[in-house]
XYZ file of C-alpha atoms in Angstrom:
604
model
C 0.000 0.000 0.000
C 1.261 3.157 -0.876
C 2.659 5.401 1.912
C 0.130 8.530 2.535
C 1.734 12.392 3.636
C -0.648 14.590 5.937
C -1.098 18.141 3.809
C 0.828 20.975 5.655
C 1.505 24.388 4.948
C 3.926 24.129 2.292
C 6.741 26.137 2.225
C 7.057 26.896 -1.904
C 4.140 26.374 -4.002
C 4.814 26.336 -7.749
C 4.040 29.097 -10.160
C 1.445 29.703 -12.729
C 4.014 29.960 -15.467
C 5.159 26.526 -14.754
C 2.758 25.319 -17.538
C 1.836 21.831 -17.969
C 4.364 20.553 -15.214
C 3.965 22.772 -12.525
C 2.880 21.538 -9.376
C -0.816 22.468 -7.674
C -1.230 24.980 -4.958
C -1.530 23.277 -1.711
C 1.233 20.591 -2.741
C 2.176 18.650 0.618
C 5.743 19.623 2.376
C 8.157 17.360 1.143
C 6.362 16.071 -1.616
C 7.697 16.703 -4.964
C 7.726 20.162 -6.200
C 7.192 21.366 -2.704
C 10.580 22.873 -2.170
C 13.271 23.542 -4.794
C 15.895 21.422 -2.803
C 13.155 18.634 -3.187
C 13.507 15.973 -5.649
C 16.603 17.549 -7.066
C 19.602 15.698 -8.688
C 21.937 16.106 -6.446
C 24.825 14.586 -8.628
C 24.450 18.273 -10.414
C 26.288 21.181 -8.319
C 24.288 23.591 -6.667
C 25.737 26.658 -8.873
C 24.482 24.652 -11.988
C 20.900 23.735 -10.369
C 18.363 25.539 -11.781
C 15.679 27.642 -9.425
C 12.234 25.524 -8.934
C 10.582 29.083 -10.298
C 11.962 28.858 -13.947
C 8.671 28.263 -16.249
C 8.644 25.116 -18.442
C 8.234 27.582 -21.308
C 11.924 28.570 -20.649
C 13.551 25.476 -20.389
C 11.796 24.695 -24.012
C 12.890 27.738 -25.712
C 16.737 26.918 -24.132
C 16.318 23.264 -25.432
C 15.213 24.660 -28.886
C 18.343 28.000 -28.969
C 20.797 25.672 -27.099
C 21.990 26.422 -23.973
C 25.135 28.778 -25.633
C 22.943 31.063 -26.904
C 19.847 31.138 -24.569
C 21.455 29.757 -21.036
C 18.618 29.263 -18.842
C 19.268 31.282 -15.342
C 20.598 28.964 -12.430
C 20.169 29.345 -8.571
C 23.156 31.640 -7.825
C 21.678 34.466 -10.363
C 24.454 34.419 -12.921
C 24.281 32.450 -16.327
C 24.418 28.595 -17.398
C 26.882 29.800 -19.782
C 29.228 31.594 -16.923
C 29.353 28.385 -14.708
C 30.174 26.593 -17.875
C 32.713 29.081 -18.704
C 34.580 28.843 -15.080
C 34.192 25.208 -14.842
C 36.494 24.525 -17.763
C 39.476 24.383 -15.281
C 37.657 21.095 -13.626
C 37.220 17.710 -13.986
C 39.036 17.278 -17.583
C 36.746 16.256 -20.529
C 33.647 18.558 -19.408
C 31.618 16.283 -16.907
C 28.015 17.344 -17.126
C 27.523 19.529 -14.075
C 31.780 20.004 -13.795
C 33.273 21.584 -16.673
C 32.343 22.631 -20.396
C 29.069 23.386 -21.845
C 27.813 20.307 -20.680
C 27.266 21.811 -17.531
C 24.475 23.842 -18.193
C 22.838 21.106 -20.541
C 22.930 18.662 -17.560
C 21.556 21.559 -15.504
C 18.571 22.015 -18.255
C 17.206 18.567 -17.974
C 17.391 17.841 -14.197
C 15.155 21.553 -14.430
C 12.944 19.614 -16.994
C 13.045 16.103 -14.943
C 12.112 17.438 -11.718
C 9.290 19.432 -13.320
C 7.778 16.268 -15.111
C 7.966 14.625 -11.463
C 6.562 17.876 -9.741
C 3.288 17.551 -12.403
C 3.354 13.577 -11.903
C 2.936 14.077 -8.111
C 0.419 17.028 -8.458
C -2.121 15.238 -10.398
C -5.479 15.074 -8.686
C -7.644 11.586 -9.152
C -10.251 12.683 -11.934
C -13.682 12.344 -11.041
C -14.949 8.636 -11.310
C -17.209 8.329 -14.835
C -20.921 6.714 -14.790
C -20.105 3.020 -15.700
C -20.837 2.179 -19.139
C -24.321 -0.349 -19.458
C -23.930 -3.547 -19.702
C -23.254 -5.303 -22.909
C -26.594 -6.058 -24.098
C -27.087 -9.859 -24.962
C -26.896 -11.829 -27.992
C -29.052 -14.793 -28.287
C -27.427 -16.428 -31.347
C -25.458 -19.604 -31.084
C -21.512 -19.263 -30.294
C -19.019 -20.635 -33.264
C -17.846 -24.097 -33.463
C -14.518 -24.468 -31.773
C -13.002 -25.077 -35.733
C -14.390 -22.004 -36.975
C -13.548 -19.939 -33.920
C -9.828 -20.567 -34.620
C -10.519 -19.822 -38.156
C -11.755 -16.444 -37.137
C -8.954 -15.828 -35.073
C -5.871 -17.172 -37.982
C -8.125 -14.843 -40.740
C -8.193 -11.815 -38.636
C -4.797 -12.361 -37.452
C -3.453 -12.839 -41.578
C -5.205 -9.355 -42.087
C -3.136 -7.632 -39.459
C 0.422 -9.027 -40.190
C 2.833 -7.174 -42.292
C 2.480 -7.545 -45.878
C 4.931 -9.354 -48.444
C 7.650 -7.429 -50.924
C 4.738 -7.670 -53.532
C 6.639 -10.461 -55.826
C 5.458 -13.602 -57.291
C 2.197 -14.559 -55.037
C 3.364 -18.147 -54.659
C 0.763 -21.132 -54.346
C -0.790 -20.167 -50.547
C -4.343 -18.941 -50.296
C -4.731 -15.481 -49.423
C -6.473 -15.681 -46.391
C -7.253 -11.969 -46.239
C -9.075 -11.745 -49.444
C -11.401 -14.996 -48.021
C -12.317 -13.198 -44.778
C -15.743 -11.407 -46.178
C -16.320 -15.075 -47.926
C -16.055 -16.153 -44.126
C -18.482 -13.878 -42.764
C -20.948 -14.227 -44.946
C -21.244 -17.973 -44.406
C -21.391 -17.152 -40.690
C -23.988 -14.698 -41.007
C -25.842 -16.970 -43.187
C -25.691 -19.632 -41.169
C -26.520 -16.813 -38.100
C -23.648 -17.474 -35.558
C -22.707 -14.744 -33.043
C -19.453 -13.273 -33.081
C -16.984 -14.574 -30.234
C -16.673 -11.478 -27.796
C -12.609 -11.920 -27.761
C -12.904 -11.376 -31.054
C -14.761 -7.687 -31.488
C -12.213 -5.263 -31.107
C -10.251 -6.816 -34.243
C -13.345 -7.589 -36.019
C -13.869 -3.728 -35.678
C -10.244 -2.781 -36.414
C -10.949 -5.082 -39.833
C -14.130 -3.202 -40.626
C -12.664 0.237 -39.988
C -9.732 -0.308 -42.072
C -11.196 -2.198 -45.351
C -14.785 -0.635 -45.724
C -16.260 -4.072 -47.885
C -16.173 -5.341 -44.729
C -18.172 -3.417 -42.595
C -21.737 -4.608 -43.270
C -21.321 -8.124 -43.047
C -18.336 -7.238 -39.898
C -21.021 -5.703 -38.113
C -23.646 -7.979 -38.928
C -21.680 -10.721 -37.687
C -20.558 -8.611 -34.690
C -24.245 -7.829 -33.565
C -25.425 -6.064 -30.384
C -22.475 -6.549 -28.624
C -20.391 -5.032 -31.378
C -21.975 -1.821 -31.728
C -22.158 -1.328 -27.893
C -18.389 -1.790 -27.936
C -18.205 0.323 -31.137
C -20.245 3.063 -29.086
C -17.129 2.937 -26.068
C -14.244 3.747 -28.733
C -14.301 7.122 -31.306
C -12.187 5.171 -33.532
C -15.140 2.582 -34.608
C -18.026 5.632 -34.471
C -18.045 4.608 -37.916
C -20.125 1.054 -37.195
C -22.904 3.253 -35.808
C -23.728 4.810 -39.267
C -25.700 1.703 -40.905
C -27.213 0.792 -37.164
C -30.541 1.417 -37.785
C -31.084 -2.203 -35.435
C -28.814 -0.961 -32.913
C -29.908 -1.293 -29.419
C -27.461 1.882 -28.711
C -30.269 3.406 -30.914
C -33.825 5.035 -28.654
C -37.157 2.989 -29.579
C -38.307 4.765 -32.738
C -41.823 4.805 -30.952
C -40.526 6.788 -28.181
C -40.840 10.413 -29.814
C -39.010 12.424 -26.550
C -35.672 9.792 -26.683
C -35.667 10.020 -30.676
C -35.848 13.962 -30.607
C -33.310 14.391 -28.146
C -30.823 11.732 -30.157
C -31.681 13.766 -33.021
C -30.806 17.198 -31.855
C -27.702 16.379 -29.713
C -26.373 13.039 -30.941
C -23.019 12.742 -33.095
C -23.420 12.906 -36.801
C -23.298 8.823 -37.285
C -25.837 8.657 -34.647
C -28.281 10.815 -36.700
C -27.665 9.092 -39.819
C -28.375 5.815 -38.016
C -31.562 6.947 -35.744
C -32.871 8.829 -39.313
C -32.675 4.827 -41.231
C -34.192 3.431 -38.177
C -37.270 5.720 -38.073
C -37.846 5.461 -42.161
C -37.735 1.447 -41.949
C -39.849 1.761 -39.304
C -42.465 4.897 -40.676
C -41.098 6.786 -43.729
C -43.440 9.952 -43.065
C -42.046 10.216 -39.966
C -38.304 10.238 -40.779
C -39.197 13.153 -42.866
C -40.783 15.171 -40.252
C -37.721 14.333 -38.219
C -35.679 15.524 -41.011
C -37.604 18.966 -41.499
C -37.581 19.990 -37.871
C -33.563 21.070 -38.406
C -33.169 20.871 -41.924
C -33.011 24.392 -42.264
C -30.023 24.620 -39.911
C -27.989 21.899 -41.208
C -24.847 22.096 -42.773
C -24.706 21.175 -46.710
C -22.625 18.144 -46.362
C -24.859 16.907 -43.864
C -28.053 18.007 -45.728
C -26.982 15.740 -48.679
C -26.302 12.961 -46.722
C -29.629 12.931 -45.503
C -31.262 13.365 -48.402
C -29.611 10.541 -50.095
C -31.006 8.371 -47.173
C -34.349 8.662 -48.749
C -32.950 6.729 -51.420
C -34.095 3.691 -49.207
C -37.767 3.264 -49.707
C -38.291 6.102 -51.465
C -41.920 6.712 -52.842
C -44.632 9.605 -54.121
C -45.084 10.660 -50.639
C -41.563 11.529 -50.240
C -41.905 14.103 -53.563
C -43.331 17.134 -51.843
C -40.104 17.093 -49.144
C -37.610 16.739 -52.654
C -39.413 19.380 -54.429
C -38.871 22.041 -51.577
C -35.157 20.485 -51.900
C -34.508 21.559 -55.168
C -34.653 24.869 -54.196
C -31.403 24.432 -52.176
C -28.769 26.532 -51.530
C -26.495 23.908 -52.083
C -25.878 22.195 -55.593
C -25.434 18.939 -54.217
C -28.448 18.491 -52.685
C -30.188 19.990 -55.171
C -29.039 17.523 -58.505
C -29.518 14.472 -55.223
C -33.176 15.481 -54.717
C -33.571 16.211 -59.233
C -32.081 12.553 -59.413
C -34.353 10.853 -56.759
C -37.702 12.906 -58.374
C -36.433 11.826 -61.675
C -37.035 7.747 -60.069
C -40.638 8.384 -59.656
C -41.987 8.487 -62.937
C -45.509 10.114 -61.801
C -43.427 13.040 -60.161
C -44.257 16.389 -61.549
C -40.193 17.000 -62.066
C -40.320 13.644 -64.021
C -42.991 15.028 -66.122
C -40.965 18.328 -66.407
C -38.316 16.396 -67.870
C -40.458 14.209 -70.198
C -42.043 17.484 -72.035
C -38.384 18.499 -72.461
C -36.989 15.618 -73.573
C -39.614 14.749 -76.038
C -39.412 17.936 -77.591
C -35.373 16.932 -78.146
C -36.188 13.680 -79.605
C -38.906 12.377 -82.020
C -39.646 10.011 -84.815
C -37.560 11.064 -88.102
C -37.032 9.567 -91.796
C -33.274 8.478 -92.779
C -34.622 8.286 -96.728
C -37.591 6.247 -96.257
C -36.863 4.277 -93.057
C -37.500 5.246 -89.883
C -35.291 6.584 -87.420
C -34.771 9.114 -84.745
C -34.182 12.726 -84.989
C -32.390 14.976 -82.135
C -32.553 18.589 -81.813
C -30.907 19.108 -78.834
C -31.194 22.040 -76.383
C -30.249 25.568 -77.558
C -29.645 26.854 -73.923
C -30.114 25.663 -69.795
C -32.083 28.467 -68.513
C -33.189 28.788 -64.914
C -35.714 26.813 -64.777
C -33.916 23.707 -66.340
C -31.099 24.517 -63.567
C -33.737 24.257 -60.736
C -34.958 21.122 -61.785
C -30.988 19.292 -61.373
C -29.949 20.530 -64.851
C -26.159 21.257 -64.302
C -25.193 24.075 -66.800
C -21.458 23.943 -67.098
C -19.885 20.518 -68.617
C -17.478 18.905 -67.709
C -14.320 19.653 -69.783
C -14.562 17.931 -73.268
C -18.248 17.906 -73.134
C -20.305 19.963 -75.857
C -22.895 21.992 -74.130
C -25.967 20.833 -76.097
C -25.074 16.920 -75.734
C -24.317 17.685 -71.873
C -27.579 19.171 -71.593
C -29.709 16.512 -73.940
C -28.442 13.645 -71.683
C -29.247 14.889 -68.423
C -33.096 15.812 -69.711
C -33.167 12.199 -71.422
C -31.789 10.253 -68.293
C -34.190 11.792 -66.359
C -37.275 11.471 -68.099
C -39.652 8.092 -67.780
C -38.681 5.477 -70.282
C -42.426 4.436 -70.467
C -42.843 7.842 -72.365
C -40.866 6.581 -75.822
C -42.874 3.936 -76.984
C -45.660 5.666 -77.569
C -44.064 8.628 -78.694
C -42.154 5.791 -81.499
C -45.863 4.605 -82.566
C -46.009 1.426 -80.166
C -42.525 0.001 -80.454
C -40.889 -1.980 -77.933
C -37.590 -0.757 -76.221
C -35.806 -3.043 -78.442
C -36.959 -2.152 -81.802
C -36.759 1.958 -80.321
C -32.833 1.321 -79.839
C -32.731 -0.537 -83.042
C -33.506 2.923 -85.152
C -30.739 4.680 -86.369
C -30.156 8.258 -84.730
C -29.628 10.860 -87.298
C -26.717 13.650 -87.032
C -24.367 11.235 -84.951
C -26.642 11.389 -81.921
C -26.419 7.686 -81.123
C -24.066 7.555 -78.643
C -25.461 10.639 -76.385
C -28.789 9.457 -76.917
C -28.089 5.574 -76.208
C -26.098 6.463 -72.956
C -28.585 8.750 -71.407
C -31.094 6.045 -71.898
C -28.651 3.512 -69.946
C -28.353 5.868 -67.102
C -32.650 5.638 -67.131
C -32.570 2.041 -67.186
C -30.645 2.126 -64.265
C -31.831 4.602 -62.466
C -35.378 3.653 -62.670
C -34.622 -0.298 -62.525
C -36.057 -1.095 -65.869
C -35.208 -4.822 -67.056
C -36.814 -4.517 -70.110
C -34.809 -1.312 -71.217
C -31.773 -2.599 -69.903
C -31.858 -5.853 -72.021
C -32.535 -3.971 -74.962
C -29.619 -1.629 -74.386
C -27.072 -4.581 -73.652
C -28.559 -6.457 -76.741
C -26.958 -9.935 -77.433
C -23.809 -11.377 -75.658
C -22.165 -12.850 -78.644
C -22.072 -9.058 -80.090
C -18.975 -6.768 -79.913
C -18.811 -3.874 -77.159
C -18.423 -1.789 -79.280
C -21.229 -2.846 -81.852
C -23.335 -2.779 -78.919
C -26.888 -0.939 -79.132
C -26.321 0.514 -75.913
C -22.941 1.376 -74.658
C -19.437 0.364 -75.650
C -18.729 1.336 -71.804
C -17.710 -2.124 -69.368
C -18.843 0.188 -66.465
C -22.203 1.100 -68.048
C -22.813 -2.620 -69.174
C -21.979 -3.535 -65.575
C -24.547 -1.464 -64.048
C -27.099 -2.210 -66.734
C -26.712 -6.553 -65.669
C -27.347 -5.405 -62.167
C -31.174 -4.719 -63.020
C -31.267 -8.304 -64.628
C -32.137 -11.076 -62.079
C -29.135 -12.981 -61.053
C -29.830 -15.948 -62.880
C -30.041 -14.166 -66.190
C -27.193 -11.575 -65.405
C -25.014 -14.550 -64.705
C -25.976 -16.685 -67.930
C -25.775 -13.206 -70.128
C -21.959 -12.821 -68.871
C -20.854 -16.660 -69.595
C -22.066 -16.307 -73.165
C -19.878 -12.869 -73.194
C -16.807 -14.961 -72.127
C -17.583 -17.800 -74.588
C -17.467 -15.423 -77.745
C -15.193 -12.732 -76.656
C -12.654 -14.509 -74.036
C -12.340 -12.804 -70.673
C -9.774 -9.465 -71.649
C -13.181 -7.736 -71.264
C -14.993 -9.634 -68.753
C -13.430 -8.341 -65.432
C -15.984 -5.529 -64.609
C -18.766 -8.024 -65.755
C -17.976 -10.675 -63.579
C -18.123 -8.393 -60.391
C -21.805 -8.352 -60.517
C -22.957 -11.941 -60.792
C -24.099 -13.352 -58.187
C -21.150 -15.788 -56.041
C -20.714 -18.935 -56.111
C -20.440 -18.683 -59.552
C -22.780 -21.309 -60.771
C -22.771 -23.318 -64.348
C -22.383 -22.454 -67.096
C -20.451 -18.683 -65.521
C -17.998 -20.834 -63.689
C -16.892 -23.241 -66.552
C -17.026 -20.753 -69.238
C -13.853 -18.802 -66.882
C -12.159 -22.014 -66.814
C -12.383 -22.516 -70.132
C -11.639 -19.406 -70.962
C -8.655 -19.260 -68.486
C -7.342 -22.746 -70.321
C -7.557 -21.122 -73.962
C -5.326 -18.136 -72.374
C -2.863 -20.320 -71.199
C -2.522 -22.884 -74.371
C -2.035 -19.647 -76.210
C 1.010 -18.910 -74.612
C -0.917 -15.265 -73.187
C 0.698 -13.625 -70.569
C -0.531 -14.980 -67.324
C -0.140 -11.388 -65.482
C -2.796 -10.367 -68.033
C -5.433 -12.315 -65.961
C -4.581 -11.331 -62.427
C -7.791 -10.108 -61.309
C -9.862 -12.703 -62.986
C -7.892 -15.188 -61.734
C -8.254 -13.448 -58.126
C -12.004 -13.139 -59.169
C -12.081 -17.231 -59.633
C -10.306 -17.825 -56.082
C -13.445 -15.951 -54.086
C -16.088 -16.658 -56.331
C -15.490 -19.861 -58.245
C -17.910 -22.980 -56.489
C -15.469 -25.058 -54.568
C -16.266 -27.836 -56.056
C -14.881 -27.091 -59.209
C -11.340 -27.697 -57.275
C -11.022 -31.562 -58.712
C -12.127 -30.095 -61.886
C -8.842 -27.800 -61.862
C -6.424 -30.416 -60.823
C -5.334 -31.065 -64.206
C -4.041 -27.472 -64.955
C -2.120 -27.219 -62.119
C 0.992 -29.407 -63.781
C 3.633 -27.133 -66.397
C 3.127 -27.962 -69.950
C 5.382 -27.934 -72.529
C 5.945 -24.087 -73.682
C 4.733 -22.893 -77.146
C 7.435 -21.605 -79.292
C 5.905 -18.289 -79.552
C 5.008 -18.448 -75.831
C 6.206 -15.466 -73.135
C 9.045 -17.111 -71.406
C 8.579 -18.944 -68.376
C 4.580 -18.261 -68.246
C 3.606 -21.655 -68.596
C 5.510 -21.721 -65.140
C 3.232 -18.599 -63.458
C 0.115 -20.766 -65.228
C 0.678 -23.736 -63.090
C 2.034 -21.910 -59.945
C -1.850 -19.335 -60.331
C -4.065 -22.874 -61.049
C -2.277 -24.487 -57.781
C -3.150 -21.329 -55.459
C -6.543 -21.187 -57.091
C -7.084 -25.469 -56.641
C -5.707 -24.996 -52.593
C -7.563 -21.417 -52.287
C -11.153 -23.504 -53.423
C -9.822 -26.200 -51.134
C -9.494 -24.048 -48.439
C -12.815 -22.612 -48.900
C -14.410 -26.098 -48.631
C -12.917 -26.656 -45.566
C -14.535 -23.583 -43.794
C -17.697 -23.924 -45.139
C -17.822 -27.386 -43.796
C -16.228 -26.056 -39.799
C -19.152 -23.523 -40.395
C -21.694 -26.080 -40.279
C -24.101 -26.283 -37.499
C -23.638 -30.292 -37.350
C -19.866 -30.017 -36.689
């Protein structure tokens, strides 16, 4: 136990100017600080001590100078510099506190050491802080003991150092298979060990694909933790669940979250009140909107992305009268989604009045007159005026009016034809591309199958022969309004007629596992590539795109590729060698995968 001093008069008490290590008023005698004799070094001469009274500021701005040119003052009055000066008849070589400038250095930090022990000993206890609640409980069933150590190897991989970035070799990256990993245990609805939560949550912060299946997996118990530690405030963004969160039928607890809680706290307690009563999210929302800042106004207006509907129209309208441009072309785009909005139909008069039914000799196609000017009330409705650079005005401005006008408005202005035979018609004046992209951007935007089929047209055809869009990225977006099953059989047939050089963005959106035909058509396609001598480094990210998504029971399948064949003449040398050395770490990565699913399962 640590020996207690009864409080006496003290004799010294330190100064104000002794900054952040001075001593309180009222120090004890004897304690630390308490006397300038006290606590000194007393291997350092008296006439080379420095006075308890010299500020910490002081001995800083001597430690920056140097004590030759700013000598801090010693006990005896005269200067660091002078004691230096007549010590250099002492003890030969300069001992500090004896002879040379090292006299008055040695003299600076004992002044600095007995301060930092003068603030040590002054410190007052701190006022005990309200214990945090209790963790709240999680009634989901623990990991198997197998898939608990898994959890701990993967999230130990992700935290070790990284390699020099050569030649991958044959092992499994484990870090790339940890969202695979939590998935399965969210699917299969397991609760995350509690050991385990503050590196789950150093995971999620640092690679942000985690995060919603992290937290998922890391539950209640997670976000209360998360709730304890600034540096994971962002896991309470996408809590809408959260029991850190008020009960959304408790209007006092949800208004008082809502006008003092921490930015992520609003975001979340706004998602949990519109999944649980839209309307009243937006009443929430209007009660500060006004005195919100801009970033923080867009933000919340791009959470009415999630179940957004007519009633929500009146609240965007007023928003496109925004002093912020953001939040503005936000609330345009969302008002553009609902086709019966009045901003939609604004847009639709526009547009069709740009684009109508023409005559290329005597066939039919389509004729564009695009917009001569963006005047104000264009600009209100999301219209952005200035394009970016290497944009023509007109085209910059036809898109935007197109894109945001209701597809179901062209067939009838085309006399009845479907979306496929409208994209069919040639566009006079070199229109087609403008035109054809703005109408991707619809498809997209207002999830429209049928449009988007027609704008992707077959898989066998060239990108850039394509109805649509020669763009990967556009195409990409335009599979994700496909169901899975057809966005995943579209892609294979892409692979089997144009190889996979162009697949890469395409394969991101199908659904994983990759089921048949998507995940023998990449085989295949990964075979041809290697018989034809290609360069293997070519196919990095597929092949890394195979390792997390290919089924794992294509693994026997693989064996076969994994030996070297013999090298075409014409091949790059040695890539016969990366071939086999990428199909091995594929075969043990699938492997791998296997063997966690099967510790994941509840029977284990």
């Amino acid at each position: 136990m640590p020996r207690t001093t009864t409080p006496t008069t003290p004799t010294t008490t330190a100064s104000a100017a002794d900054g952040p290590t001075g001593a309180p008023t009222g120090a004890p005698t004897g304690a630390p600080g308490a006397h300038p004799a006290a606590g000194a070094n007393t291997d350092v001469p008296a006439s080379t001590r420095l006075p308890a009274a010299t500020s910490w500021e002081e001995l800083v701005t001597s430690a920056l100078l140097g004590t030759d040119r700013r000598p801090p003052p010693v006990a005896s009055g005269t200067r660091a510099k002078d004691v230096a000066k007549s010590g250099a008849k002492g003890a030969p070589g300069g001992a500090p506190g004896h002879a040379g400038p090292d006299g008055a250095a040695a003299a600076l930090l004992s002044a600095a050491a007995l301060h930092t022990v003068r603030r040590r000993a002054g410190l007052l206890p701190a006022p005990a802080a309200p214990r945090p609640d209790p963790a709240p409980a999680d009634p989901r069933p623990p990991l198997p003991e197998a898939a608990r150590s898994r959890l701990n190897r993967l999230l130990a991989d992700r935290a070790a150092p990284s390699g020099s970035g050569g030649r991958r070799g044959t092992a499994p990256d484990l870090t790339e298979l940890i969202p695979q990993w939590l998935a399965a245990a969210n699917l299969h609805g397991y609760r995350a060990p509690d050991a385990a939560l503050p590196a789950l949550l150093d995971a999620a912060r640092a690679r942000t694909d985690l995060r919603p299946h992290a937290l998922a997996f890391a539950g209640p118990r997670g976000l209360w933790l998360a709730g304890l530690n600034p540096e994971w405030k962002f896991a309470l963004r996408g809590a809408s669940g959260s029991s850190l969160l008020p009960d959304v039928t408790d209007p006092e607890a949800v208004h008082q979250l809502w006008e003092e809680g921490l930015f992520a706290e609003r975001v979340a307690l706004l998602a949990a009140v519109r999944a649980h009563e839209a309307g009243a999210a937006r009443v929430l929302l209007a009660t500060t909107w006004a005195a919100e800042r801009a970033e923080d106004r867009l933000m919340f207006v791009d959470s009415l992305r999630n179940g957004l509907s007519g009633a929500d129209e009146d609240f965007l309208e007023q928003a496109l009268a925004d002093r912020s441009r953001n939040v503005r072309t936000t609330a345009a785009e969302l008002l553009s989604a609902l086709p019966e909005s009045a901003l939609a139909r604004r847009m639709a008069a526009r547009a069709l009045s740009c684009v109508s039914p023409g005559l290329t000799g005597t066939d039919p196609s389509v004729a564009v007159e695009a917009p001569h000017e963006c005047d104000a009330a264009m600009q209100r409705d999301g219209v952005v005026a200035l394009p970016p650079s290497g944009r023509g005005e007109r085209s910059w401005w036809l898109g935007q009016l197109v894109e945001s006008s209701p597809l179901a408005i062209w067939p009838e202005r085309f006399g009845g034809r479907d979306a496929r035979e409208i994209v069919a018609l040639p566009v006079a004046d070199g229109w087609s591309e403008e035109l054809h992209a703005a109408w991707c951007r619809a498809a997209v935007r207002q999830r429209d199958p049928e449009w988007a089929r027609a704008l992707l047209g077959t898989p066998s055809t060239p990108p850039s022969n394509s109805p649509g869009t020669a763009s990967l990225a556009e195409r990409s977006k335009l599979l994700v309004v496909l169901p899975a099953a057809e966005r995943a059989g579209w892609v294979a047939e892409f692979i089997a007629a144009h190889g996979l050089s162009e697949a890469f963005q395409l394969l991101g959106v199908c659904p994983t596992p990759w089921a048949e035909p998507l995940g023998r058509s990449v085989v295949d396609a990964l075979e041809i590539a290697r018989d034809a001598g290609s360069y293997p480094w070519s196919f990095s990210g597929v092949m890394g795109l195979a390792e997390r998504c290919l089924n794992p029971a294509e693994a026997g399948h693989l064996e076969v590729l994994t030996t070297t064949p013999d090298e075409p003449a014409d091949a790059s040398p040695g890539a016969n060698g990366y071939w086999s050395e990428a199909f091995q770490r594929l075969v043990s990565t699938l492997r791998l995968r296997a063997e966690m699913d099967a510790e994941l399962a509840p029977d284990r």
